[in-house]
CSV table of N, CA and C and ligand atoms in Angstrom, one decimal:
chain,number,residue,atom,x,y,z
A,1,MET,N,4.3,15.0,-13.8
A,1,MET,CA,5.7,14.3,-12.8
A,1,MET,C,6.3,12.6,-13.4
A,2,LYS,N,7.4,12.2,-13.5
A,2,LYS,CA,7.3,10.9,-14.0
A,2,LYS,C,7.2,9.7,-12.2
A,3,ILE,N,6.2,9.0,-12.8
A,3,ILE,CA,6.4,7.9,-10.8
A,3,ILE,C,6.8,6.9,-11.6
A,4,ALA,N,7.0,6.4,-10.5
A,4,ALA,CA,7.8,5.2,-10.4
A,4,ALA,C,7.7,4.1,-9.1
A,5,ILE,N,6.7,2.7,-9.9
A,5,ILE,CA,6.8,2.2,-8.8
A,5,ILE,C,7.5,0.7,-8.7
A,6,CYS,N,7.6,0.5,-7.5
A,6,CYS,CA,8.8,-1.0,-7.1
A,6,CYS,C,8.1,-1.9,-7.1
A,7,PRO,N,7.9,-3.1,-6.8
A,7,PRO,CA,6.8,-3.8,-6.4
A,7,PRO,C,7.6,-4.9,-6.1
A,8,GLY,N,6.9,-5.6,-5.0
A,8,GLY,CA,7.5,-6.6,-4.2
A,8,GLY,C,7.2,-7.1,-3.0
A,9,SER,N,7.6,-8.1,-2.3
A,9,SER,CA,7.7,-8.9,-1.3
A,9,SER,C,8.2,-8.1,-0.6
A,10,PHE,N,9.4,-7.6,-0.2
A,10,PHE,CA,9.5,-7.1,0.8
A,10,PHE,C,9.9,-7.8,1.9
A,11,ASP,N,9.8,-9.3,2.1
A,11,ASP,CA,10.4,-10.2,3.7
A,11,ASP,C,11.6,-11.1,3.8
A,12,PRO,N,12.3,-9.6,3.8
A,12,PRO,CA,12.3,-8.1,4.3
A,12,PRO,C,12.7,-7.4,3.3
A,13,VAL,N,13.3,-6.2,3.5
A,13,VAL,CA,13.4,-5.2,2.2
A,13,VAL,C,15.0,-6.2,2.9
A,14,THR,N,15.8,-5.8,0.9
A,14,THR,CA,17.1,-6.7,1.6
A,14,THR,C,18.5,-4.9,0.7
A,15,LYS,N,19.4,-5.6,0.5
A,15,LYS,CA,20.4,-4.8,0.8
A,15,LYS,C,20.2,-3.9,-1.2
A,16,GLY,N,19.9,-5.1,-1.4
A,16,GLY,CA,19.2,-5.9,-3.4
A,16,GLY,C,18.1,-4.8,-3.6
A,17,HIS,N,17.0,-4.9,-2.6
A,17,HIS,CA,16.3,-3.9,-3.2
A,17,HIS,C,16.8,-2.7,-2.9
A,18,LEU,N,17.2,-1.6,-1.8
A,18,LEU,CA,17.3,-1.0,-1.8
A,18,LEU,C,18.1,-0.1,-2.9
A,19,ASP,N,18.9,-0.5,-2.9
A,19,ASP,CA,19.9,-0.6,-4.3
A,19,ASP,C,19.1,-0.2,-5.6
A,20,VAL,N,17.8,-1.0,-5.5
A,20,VAL,CA,16.8,-0.8,-7.1
A,20,VAL,C,16.6,0.5,-6.8
A,21,ILE,N,15.9,0.4,-5.9
A,21,ILE,CA,15.1,1.9,-4.6
A,21,ILE,C,15.8,2.8,-5.0
A,22,LYS,N,17.3,3.1,-4.4
A,22,LYS,CA,17.5,4.4,-5.3
A,22,LYS,C,18.7,4.7,-6.1
A,23,ARG,N,19.0,3.4,-7.0
A,23,ARG,CA,18.8,3.8,-8.6
A,23,ARG,C,17.4,4.3,-9.5
A,24,ALA,N,15.9,4.4,-9.1
A,24,ALA,CA,15.6,4.1,-9.6
A,24,ALA,C,14.6,5.8,-8.9
A,25,SER,N,15.7,5.4,-7.9
A,25,SER,CA,15.4,7.6,-7.3
A,25,SER,C,15.9,8.2,-8.1
A,26,LYS,N,16.2,8.1,-9.1
A,26,LYS,CA,17.7,8.8,-9.6
A,26,LYS,C,16.6,9.1,-10.5
A,27,LEU,N,16.6,7.9,-11.8
A,27,LEU,CA,15.1,7.9,-12.9
A,27,LEU,C,14.9,8.7,-12.9
A,28,PHE,N,13.5,9.1,-11.9
A,28,PHE,CA,12.5,9.5,-12.3
A,28,PHE,C,12.3,10.6,-11.1
A,29,ASP,N,10.9,11.1,-10.9
A,29,ASP,CA,11.0,12.4,-9.8
A,29,ASP,C,9.9,12.2,-8.8
A,30,LYS,N,9.8,10.9,-8.8
A,30,LYS,CA,8.9,9.9,-7.3
A,30,LYS,C,9.1,8.8,-7.4
A,31,VAL,N,9.1,8.0,-6.5
A,31,VAL,CA,9.4,6.6,-6.3
A,31,VAL,C,8.5,5.7,-6.1
A,32,ILE,N,7.3,5.0,-5.3
A,32,ILE,CA,6.3,4.4,-4.5
A,32,ILE,C,7.4,2.7,-4.6
A,33,VAL,N,8.1,2.7,-3.5
A,33,VAL,CA,7.9,1.1,-3.5
A,33,VAL,C,6.4,0.8,-2.6
A,34,VAL,N,5.8,-0.7,-3.5
A,34,VAL,CA,5.1,-1.6,-3.3
A,34,VAL,C,4.5,-2.0,-2.2
A,35,VAL,N,4.0,-3.1,-1.1
A,35,VAL,CA,4.3,-4.5,-1.1
A,35,VAL,C,2.9,-4.9,-1.3
A,36,MET,N,3.2,-5.0,-2.3
A,36,MET,CA,2.0,-6.3,-2.6
A,36,MET,C,1.8,-7.7,-2.1
A,37,GLN,N,0.4,-7.5,-1.7
A,37,GLN,CA,0.2,-8.6,-0.8
A,37,GLN,C,-1.1,-9.8,-1.6
A,38,ASN,N,0.2,-10.5,-2.1
A,38,ASN,CA,0.5,-11.8,-2.6
A,38,ASN,C,-1.1,-12.7,-2.4
A,39,VAL,N,-1.7,-13.1,-1.8
A,39,VAL,CA,-2.6,-13.6,-1.6
A,39,VAL,C,-1.8,-15.5,-1.4
A,40,ARG,N,-1.3,-15.9,-3.1
A,40,ARG,CA,-0.3,-17.0,-3.1
A,40,ARG,C,0.2,-17.3,-2.0
A,41,LYS,N,1.1,-16.3,-1.5
A,41,LYS,CA,2.7,-16.3,-0.6
A,41,LYS,C,2.5,-16.2,0.5
A,42,LYS,N,1.3,-15.3,0.9
A,42,LYS,CA,1.1,-15.0,2.0
A,42,LYS,C,0.8,-15.6,3.6
A,43,ASP,N,1.0,-17.3,3.0
A,43,ASP,CA,0.9,-17.8,4.8
A,43,ASP,C,2.5,-17.8,4.6
A,44,SER,N,3.5,-17.8,3.5
A,44,SER,CA,4.9,-18.4,3.9
A,44,SER,C,5.6,-16.6,4.3
A,45,ASN,N,4.9,-15.6,4.5
A,45,ASN,CA,5.4,-14.7,4.5
A,45,ASN,C,6.2,-14.6,6.6
A,46,SER,N,7.2,-14.1,6.6
A,46,SER,CA,7.6,-14.0,8.0
A,46,SER,C,7.2,-12.6,8.2
A,47,PHE,N,6.7,-11.8,7.3
A,47,PHE,CA,6.7,-10.2,8.5
A,47,PHE,C,5.7,-9.6,7.5
A,48,THR,N,4.9,-9.1,8.9
A,48,THR,CA,3.4,-8.3,8.8
A,48,THR,C,3.8,-7.0,7.7
A,49,VAL,N,3.2,-7.1,6.6
A,49,VAL,CA,2.8,-5.7,6.0
A,49,VAL,C,3.3,-4.9,6.4
A,50,GLU,N,2.5,-4.7,7.5
A,50,GLU,CA,2.8,-3.2,8.8
A,50,GLU,C,4.2,-3.5,8.9
A,51,GLU,N,4.5,-4.8,9.1
A,51,GLU,CA,6.1,-4.9,9.6
A,51,GLU,C,7.6,-3.8,7.7
A,52,ARG,N,6.7,-4.8,7.1
A,52,ARG,CA,7.3,-3.9,5.9
A,52,ARG,C,7.8,-3.9,5.4
A,53,LEU,N,6.8,-2.6,5.8
A,53,LEU,CA,6.1,-0.9,5.0
A,53,LEU,C,7.3,-0.2,6.7
A,54,ASP,N,6.9,-0.3,7.1
A,54,ASP,CA,7.5,0.0,8.3
A,54,ASP,C,9.7,-0.1,8.1
A,55,PHE,N,9.8,-1.1,8.2
A,55,PHE,CA,11.2,-1.5,7.6
A,55,PHE,C,11.4,-1.0,6.6
A,56,ILE,N,10.8,-0.8,5.5
A,56,ILE,CA,11.1,0.4,4.1
A,56,ILE,C,11.7,1.5,4.0
A,57,LYS,N,10.2,1.7,5.1
A,57,LYS,CA,10.4,3.6,5.1
A,57,LYS,C,11.5,3.8,6.3
A,58,ARG,N,12.2,3.0,7.0
A,58,ARG,CA,13.1,3.5,7.7
A,58,ARG,C,14.5,3.7,7.2
A,59,CYS,N,14.1,2.8,6.1
A,59,CYS,CA,15.3,2.8,5.1
A,59,CYS,C,15.5,3.6,4.3
A,60,THR,N,14.8,4.1,3.8
A,60,THR,CA,14.1,4.8,2.4
A,60,THR,C,14.1,6.2,3.3
A,61,CYS,N,14.0,6.6,4.5
A,61,CYS,CA,13.4,8.2,5.1
A,61,CYS,C,14.9,8.7,4.7
A,62,ASP,N,16.1,8.9,4.3
A,62,ASP,CA,17.2,9.8,3.5
A,62,ASP,C,16.8,9.8,1.9
A,63,ILE,N,16.1,9.2,1.6
A,63,ILE,CA,15.8,9.6,0.1
A,63,ILE,C,14.3,10.3,0.3
A,64,GLY,N,14.7,11.6,-0.4
A,64,GLY,CA,13.0,12.2,-0.4
A,64,GLY,C,12.2,12.5,-0.9
A,65,ASN,N,11.9,11.0,-2.2
A,65,ASN,CA,11.0,11.4,-3.4
A,65,ASN,C,10.6,9.9,-3.3
A,66,VAL,N,11.1,9.1,-2.5
A,66,VAL,CA,10.4,7.6,-2.1
A,66,VAL,C,9.6,7.7,-1.6
A,67,GLU,N,8.1,7.3,-1.8
A,67,GLU,CA,7.5,6.5,-0.5
A,67,GLU,C,6.7,5.6,-0.5
A,68,THR,N,6.0,4.5,0.9
A,68,THR,CA,5.6,3.5,0.7
A,68,THR,C,4.5,3.2,0.9
A,69,ASP,N,4.0,2.2,-0.2
A,69,ASP,CA,2.7,1.8,0.0
A,69,ASP,C,2.5,0.0,0.3
A,70,SER,N,0.8,-0.2,-0.3
A,70,SER,CA,1.1,-1.9,0.2
A,70,SER,C,-0.4,-2.0,-1.1
A,71,TYR,N,-0.3,-2.8,-1.4
A,71,TYR,CA,-1.8,-3.2,-2.6
A,71,TYR,C,-2.5,-4.3,-2.7
A,72,VAL,N,-3.3,-4.3,-2.7
A,72,VAL,CA,-3.8,-6.3,-3.6
A,72,VAL,C,-4.6,-6.1,-4.1
A,73,GLY,N,-4.0,-7.2,-5.5
A,73,GLY,CA,-4.5,-6.8,-6.8
A,73,GLY,C,-4.0,-6.7,-8.1
A,74,LEU,N,-4.4,-6.4,-8.6
A,74,LEU,CA,-3.2,-6.5,-9.9
A,74,LEU,C,-2.2,-4.9,-10.4
A,75,LEU,N,-1.0,-5.3,-10.4
A,75,LEU,CA,-0.2,-4.3,-10.1
A,75,LEU,C,-1.5,-3.9,-11.7
A,76,ALA,N,-1.5,-3.9,-12.4
A,76,ALA,CA,-1.8,-3.1,-14.3
A,76,ALA,C,-2.4,-1.8,-13.1
A,77,ASP,N,-3.8,-2.2,-11.9
A,77,ASP,CA,-4.4,-2.3,-12.4
A,77,ASP,C,-4.5,-0.4,-11.1
A,78,TYR,N,-2.8,-1.4,-10.0
A,78,TYR,CA,-2.3,-0.6,-9.1
A,78,TYR,C,-1.4,1.2,-9.8
A,79,ALA,N,-0.8,0.5,-10.8
A,79,ALA,CA,0.0,2.1,-12.2
A,79,ALA,C,-1.0,2.8,-12.2
A,80,ARG,N,-1.8,2.5,-12.8
A,80,ARG,CA,-3.2,2.9,-13.5
A,80,ARG,C,-3.8,4.4,-12.4
A,81,GLU,N,-4.5,3.3,-11.0
A,81,GLU,CA,-4.2,4.7,-10.2
A,81,GLU,C,-3.3,5.1,-9.2
A,82,LYS,N,-3.0,5.4,-9.8
A,82,LYS,CA,-1.0,5.9,-9.5
A,82,LYS,C,-0.6,6.9,-10.1
A,83,ASN,N,-1.2,7.2,-12.1
A,83,ASN,CA,-1.2,7.3,-12.5
A,83,ASN,C,1.1,7.2,-13.5
A,84,ALA,N,1.4,6.4,-13.0
A,84,ALA,CA,3.0,5.6,-12.6
A,84,ALA,C,3.4,5.1,-14.2
A,85,ALA,N,4.0,5.9,-14.7
A,85,ALA,CA,5.1,6.0,-16.3
A,85,ALA,C,6.3,4.5,-16.2
A,86,ALA,N,6.0,4.7,-15.1
A,86,ALA,CA,6.9,3.0,-14.5
A,86,ALA,C,6.9,2.1,-14.2
A,87,ILE,N,6.6,0.5,-14.2
A,87,ILE,CA,7.3,-0.4,-13.2
A,87,ILE,C,8.8,-1.0,-13.4
A,88,VAL,N,9.5,-0.5,-12.6
A,88,VAL,CA,11.2,-1.3,-11.7
A,88,VAL,C,10.7,-2.0,-11.3
A,89,LYS,N,11.9,-2.9,-11.6
A,89,LYS,CA,12.3,-4.4,-11.2
A,89,LYS,C,13.4,-4.4,-11.8
A,90,GLY,N,13.7,-4.9,-10.5
A,90,GLY,CA,15.3,-5.2,-10.3
A,90,GLY,C,15.8,-7.3,-10.9
A,91,LEU,N,16.9,-6.8,-11.7
A,91,LEU,CA,16.8,-8.4,-12.8
A,91,LEU,C,18.4,-9.1,-11.9
A,92,ARG,N,18.7,-10.5,-11.4
A,92,ARG,CA,19.0,-10.0,-10.9
A,92,ARG,C,19.9,-11.5,-11.6
A,93,ALA,N,19.0,-12.4,-13.0
A,93,ALA,CA,20.4,-13.0,-13.4
A,93,ALA,C,19.4,-14.1,-13.9
A,94,VAL,N,20.0,-15.2,-15.3
A,94,VAL,CA,18.9,-15.0,-15.7
A,94,VAL,C,17.9,-16.1,-15.7
A,95,SER,N,17.3,-16.2,-14.0
A,95,SER,CA,16.6,-17.2,-13.8
A,95,SER,C,15.1,-15.7,-13.2
A,96,ASP,N,16.1,-15.2,-13.0
A,96,ASP,CA,14.6,-13.8,-12.9
A,96,ASP,C,13.9,-13.7,-13.8
A,97,PHE,N,15.0,-13.7,-15.5
A,97,PHE,CA,14.5,-13.3,-16.1
A,97,PHE,C,12.9,-12.9,-17.4
A,98,GLU,N,12.6,-14.9,-16.7
A,98,GLU,CA,12.1,-16.0,-17.7
A,98,GLU,C,10.4,-15.3,-17.5
A,99,ASP,N,10.9,-14.8,-15.6
A,99,ASP,CA,9.1,-14.8,-14.8
A,99,ASP,C,8.7,-13.6,-14.7
A,100,GLU,N,9.9,-12.3,-15.3
A,100,GLU,CA,9.7,-10.9,-15.1
A,100,GLU,C,9.4,-10.6,-16.5
A,101,PHE,N,9.7,-11.4,-17.9
A,101,PHE,CA,9.1,-10.8,-18.7
A,101,PHE,C,8.3,-11.3,-19.4
A,102,GLN,N,6.8,-12.2,-18.8
A,102,GLN,CA,5.6,-13.2,-18.3
A,102,GLN,C,5.2,-11.6,-18.0
A,103,GLN,N,5.2,-11.4,-16.8
A,103,GLN,CA,4.6,-10.2,-16.0
A,103,GLN,C,4.7,-9.3,-16.8
A,104,SER,N,5.9,-9.4,-17.5
A,104,SER,CA,6.3,-7.1,-18.0
A,104,SER,C,5.3,-7.7,-19.7
A,105,LEU,N,5.0,-8.0,-19.7
A,105,LEU,CA,3.7,-8.6,-21.4
A,105,LEU,C,3.2,-8.9,-20.7
A,106,THR,N,2.2,-9.1,-20.0
A,106,THR,CA,1.2,-9.4,-18.7
A,106,THR,C,0.1,-7.9,-18.5
A,107,ASN,N,1.6,-7.0,-17.6
A,107,ASN,CA,1.4,-6.0,-17.9
A,107,ASN,C,0.9,-5.2,-18.5
A,108,MET,N,1.4,-5.2,-19.7
A,108,MET,CA,1.6,-4.6,-21.3
A,108,MET,C,0.3,-4.7,-21.8
A,109,ARG,N,-0.8,-5.8,-21.3
A,109,ARG,CA,-1.4,-5.8,-22.2
A,109,ARG,C,-2.9,-5.1,-21.6
A,110,LEU,N,-2.6,-6.0,-19.6
A,110,LEU,CA,-3.2,-5.2,-19.6
A,110,LEU,C,-3.6,-3.2,-19.1
A,111,ASN,N,-2.6,-2.9,-19.1
A,111,ASN,CA,-2.6,-1.8,-18.9
A,111,ASN,C,-1.1,-1.1,-19.9
A,112,PRO,N,-1.3,-0.7,-21.4
A,112,PRO,CA,-0.6,0.2,-22.3
A,112,PRO,C,0.3,0.9,-22.1
A,113,ASP,N,-0.2,1.8,-20.6
A,113,ASP,CA,0.7,3.2,-20.5
A,113,ASP,C,1.7,2.8,-19.5
A,114,VAL,N,2.0,1.1,-19.3
A,114,VAL,CA,3.0,1.2,-17.5
A,114,VAL,C,3.7,1.0,-18.6
A,115,GLU,N,5.2,1.3,-19.1
A,115,GLU,CA,6.4,0.9,-18.8
A,115,GLU,C,7.5,-0.2,-17.7
A,116,THR,N,7.6,-1.7,-18.2
A,116,THR,CA,8.1,-2.0,-17.6
A,116,THR,C,9.9,-1.6,-17.9
A,117,VAL,N,10.6,-1.8,-16.8
A,117,VAL,CA,11.4,-1.1,-16.5
A,117,VAL,C,12.6,-1.7,-15.3
A,118,PHE,N,14.2,-2.5,-16.4
A,118,PHE,CA,14.7,-3.8,-15.6
A,118,PHE,C,16.1,-2.5,-15.1
A,119,ILE,N,16.0,-2.9,-14.0
A,119,ILE,CA,18.0,-2.7,-13.7
A,119,ILE,C,18.0,-3.9,-13.2
A,120,THR,N,19.5,-3.4,-13.4
A,120,THR,CA,20.6,-5.2,-13.3
A,120,THR,C,21.3,-4.9,-12.1
A,121,ALA,N,21.1,-6.0,-11.0
A,121,ALA,CA,22.0,-5.8,-9.8
A,121,ALA,C,22.8,-5.6,-9.2
A,122,LYS,N,23.3,-5.2,-8.5
A,122,LYS,CA,25.0,-4.6,-7.7
A,122,LYS,C,25.1,-6.4,-8.1
A,123,SER,N,26.9,-6.7,-9.3
A,123,SER,CA,27.4,-7.8,-8.5
A,123,SER,C,27.5,-8.3,-7.5
A,124,GLU,N,27.6,-7.2,-6.3
A,124,GLU,CA,27.8,-8.0,-5.1
A,124,GLU,C,26.3,-8.4,-4.4
A,125,TYR,N,24.7,-8.1,-5.3
A,125,TYR,CA,23.1,-8.1,-4.6
A,125,TYR,C,23.2,-9.2,-5.2
A,126,MET,N,23.1,-10.2,-6.6
A,126,MET,CA,23.0,-10.7,-7.3
A,126,MET,C,22.9,-12.3,-6.9
A,127,PHE,N,23.0,-12.4,-5.6
A,127,PHE,CA,22.6,-13.5,-5.2
A,127,PHE,C,21.7,-13.4,-4.1
A,128,LEU,N,22.0,-12.4,-3.4
A,128,LEU,CA,20.8,-11.9,-2.1
A,128,LEU,C,19.5,-12.0,-3.0
A,129,SER,N,18.7,-12.6,-1.9
A,129,SER,CA,17.1,-12.9,-2.0
A,129,SER,C,16.0,-12.2,-0.3
A,130,SER,N,14.9,-12.2,-0.2
A,130,SER,CA,14.8,-12.1,0.7
A,130,SER,C,14.2,-13.9,1.6
A,131,SER,N,14.3,-14.6,0.3
A,131,SER,CA,14.3,-16.0,1.2
A,131,SER,C,15.9,-16.9,1.6
A,132,VAL,N,17.4,-15.9,1.3
A,132,VAL,CA,18.8,-15.9,1.7
A,132,VAL,C,18.8,-14.9,3.1
A,133,VAL,N,18.4,-14.4,3.0
A,133,VAL,CA,17.9,-13.1,4.6
A,133,VAL,C,17.2,-14.3,5.4
A,134,LYS,N,16.3,-14.7,5.1
A,134,LYS,CA,15.4,-16.2,5.9
A,134,LYS,C,16.0,-16.8,6.4
A,135,GLN,N,17.0,-17.2,5.5
A,135,GLN,CA,17.7,-19.4,5.4
A,135,GLN,C,18.9,-19.1,6.9
A,136,VAL,N,19.5,-17.1,6.2
A,136,VAL,CA,21.4,-17.1,7.5
A,136,VAL,C,20.6,-17.2,8.6
A,137,ALA,N,19.5,-15.8,8.6
A,137,ALA,CA,19.4,-15.6,10.2
A,137,ALA,C,18.2,-16.4,10.8
A,138,GLY,N,17.5,-17.4,10.5
A,138,GLY,CA,17.1,-18.8,11.3
A,138,GLY,C,17.9,-19.4,11.4
A,139,TYR,N,19.7,-20.0,10.8
A,139,TYR,CA,20.1,-20.8,11.8
A,139,TYR,C,21.6,-19.5,12.2
A,140,GLY,N,21.0,-18.7,13.2
A,140,GLY,CA,22.1,-17.8,13.4
A,140,GLY,C,22.9,-17.5,12.7
A,141,GLY,N,23.2,-17.1,11.3
A,141,GLY,CA,23.6,-16.9,11.1
A,141,GLY,C,23.9,-15.1,10.3
A,142,GLU,N,25.6,-14.5,10.6
A,142,GLU,CA,25.1,-13.3,10.3
A,142,GLU,C,24.6,-12.6,8.5
A,143,VAL,N,23.3,-11.5,9.2
A,143,VAL,CA,22.3,-10.9,7.6
A,143,VAL,C,23.4,-9.3,7.6
A,144,ASP,N,24.4,-9.1,8.4
A,144,ASP,CA,24.4,-7.8,7.9
A,144,ASP,C,25.1,-7.1,7.1
A,145,ASP,N,25.6,-8.1,6.3
A,145,ASP,CA,25.6,-7.5,5.2
A,145,ASP,C,24.7,-7.7,3.9
A,146,PHE,N,23.1,-8.0,4.4
A,146,PHE,CA,22.5,-8.6,3.8
A,146,PHE,C,21.2,-7.9,4.0
A,147,ILE,N,21.4,-7.1,4.9
A,147,ILE,CA,19.7,-6.4,4.5
A,147,ILE,C,20.5,-5.4,5.6
A,148,PRO,N,20.1,-4.0,5.6
A,148,PRO,CA,20.2,-2.6,5.8
A,148,PRO,C,20.2,-2.7,7.2
A,149,ALA,N,21.4,-2.0,8.1
A,149,ALA,CA,21.6,-1.7,9.8
A,149,ALA,C,20.7,-1.5,10.6
A,150,GLN,N,19.6,-1.1,10.0
A,150,GLN,CA,18.0,-0.5,9.9
A,150,GLN,C,17.1,-1.5,11.5
A,151,ILE,N,17.2,-2.5,11.0
A,151,ILE,CA,16.5,-2.9,10.7
A,151,ILE,C,17.1,-4.5,11.1
A,152,ILE,N,18.8,-4.6,11.4
A,152,ILE,CA,18.9,-6.1,11.7
A,152,ILE,C,18.5,-6.6,13.1
A,153,ASP,N,18.3,-5.8,14.3
A,153,ASP,CA,17.7,-6.6,15.6
A,153,ASP,C,16.6,-7.1,15.4
A,154,GLU,N,16.0,-6.5,14.8
A,154,GLU,CA,14.3,-6.8,14.1
A,154,GLU,C,14.0,-8.3,13.3
A,155,VAL,N,14.9,-7.8,12.7
A,155,VAL,CA,15.0,-9.7,11.7
A,155,VAL,C,15.4,-10.6,11.9
A,156,ASN,N,16.5,-10.6,12.9
A,156,ASN,CA,17.4,-11.3,14.2
A,156,ASN,C,15.7,-11.8,15.2
A,157,LYS,N,15.8,-10.9,15.1
A,157,LYS,CA,14.3,-11.8,16.7
A,157,LYS,C,13.2,-11.8,16.3
A,158,ARG,N,13.0,-11.6,15.1
A,158,ARG,CA,12.1,-12.7,14.6
A,158,ARG,C,12.2,-13.9,13.5
A,159,LEU,N,13.9,-14.5,13.6
A,159,LEU,CA,13.4,-15.3,11.7
A,159,LEU,C,14.6,-16.2,12.9
A,160,ASN,N,15.4,-15.5,14.0
A,160,ASN,CA,17.0,-16.6,14.2
A,160,ASN,C,15.9,-17.8,15.6
A,161,HIS,N,16.2,-19.1,14.9
A,161,HIS,CA,15.0,-19.7,15.9
A,161,HIS,C,16.4,-20.7,16.5
A,162,LYS,N,17.6,-20.6,16.9
A,162,LYS,CA,18.1,-21.1,17.7
A,162,LYS,C,18.8,-20.6,18.8
B,201,ADP,P1,12.6,-11.6,-3.8
B,201,ADP,O1,12.6,-12.6,-4.5
B,201,ADP,O2,13.7,-11.8,-2.9
B,201,ADP,O3,11.6,-12.7,-2.5
B,201,ADP,P2,10.9,-9.4,-4.3
B,201,ADP,O4,9.5,-10.4,-4.8
B,201,ADP,O5,10.3,-8.5,-3.0
B,201,ADP,O6,12.3,-10.3,-3.7
B,201,ADP,O7,10.5,-8.7,-5.3
B,201,ADP,C1,10.6,-7.5,-5.8
B,201,ADP,C2,11.5,-6.6,-6.3
B,201,ADP,O8,13.0,-6.6,-6.0
B,201,ADP,C3,11.9,-7.4,-8.1
B,201,ADP,O9,11.9,-6.9,-8.9
B,201,ADP,C4,13.0,-9.0,-7.8
B,201,ADP,O10,13.8,-8.7,-8.6
B,201,ADP,C5,13.7,-7.3,-7.1
B,201,ADP,N1,15.3,-7.7,-6.6
B,201,ADP,C6,15.1,-8.6,-5.8
B,201,ADP,N2,16.4,-8.8,-4.8
B,201,ADP,C7,17.5,-8.4,-5.7
B,201,ADP,C8,18.5,-7.5,-5.4
B,201,ADP,N3,19.4,-8.6,-4.4
B,201,ADP,N4,19.4,-7.0,-6.4
B,201,ADP,C9,18.3,-6.4,-7.2
B,201,ADP,N5,17.3,-6.2,-7.3
B,201,ADP,C10,16.6,-7.4,-6.3
């Protein structure tokens, strides 16, 4: 069974993330979406890990081969624990590339058994990130085009400070 992991902060999950997860689910037998609890980014998160996991679960419940999880530690170790064949990352633009390339080479060194696979972002989601959602929602802007319908009310309630 070919297992892929889709790691990220997902603070919150966006339509761009979801598109990558869906496309990965067609390529692999099982996809584990894992909320990485990045110690460095911890204080800047708007949603708890439990909330982020709940959002992802609600938006992926119609995809049979997707599971969710969270992890504190090295992605290379997590991949080994799960016996994953691939780490799937979405690539939006050249700006993502350098950092992703560095992470991919590091993971290759730490765990040579896992390949990093890049999925090109859909053109309509090229600009989209969780930070964009937070900025727009924070000022009362409409985020319906950016995040899945299942989570809009909760995201607005938390982020709209107007
Ligand atoms: P963000 O950059 O939005 O904070 P994460 O750290 O949660 O996102 O990213 C998890 C993964 O999803 C990364 O591989 C990232 O490149 C990818 N990703 C994020 N937004 C998009 C998007 N709009 N389209 C495709 N991939 C994306």
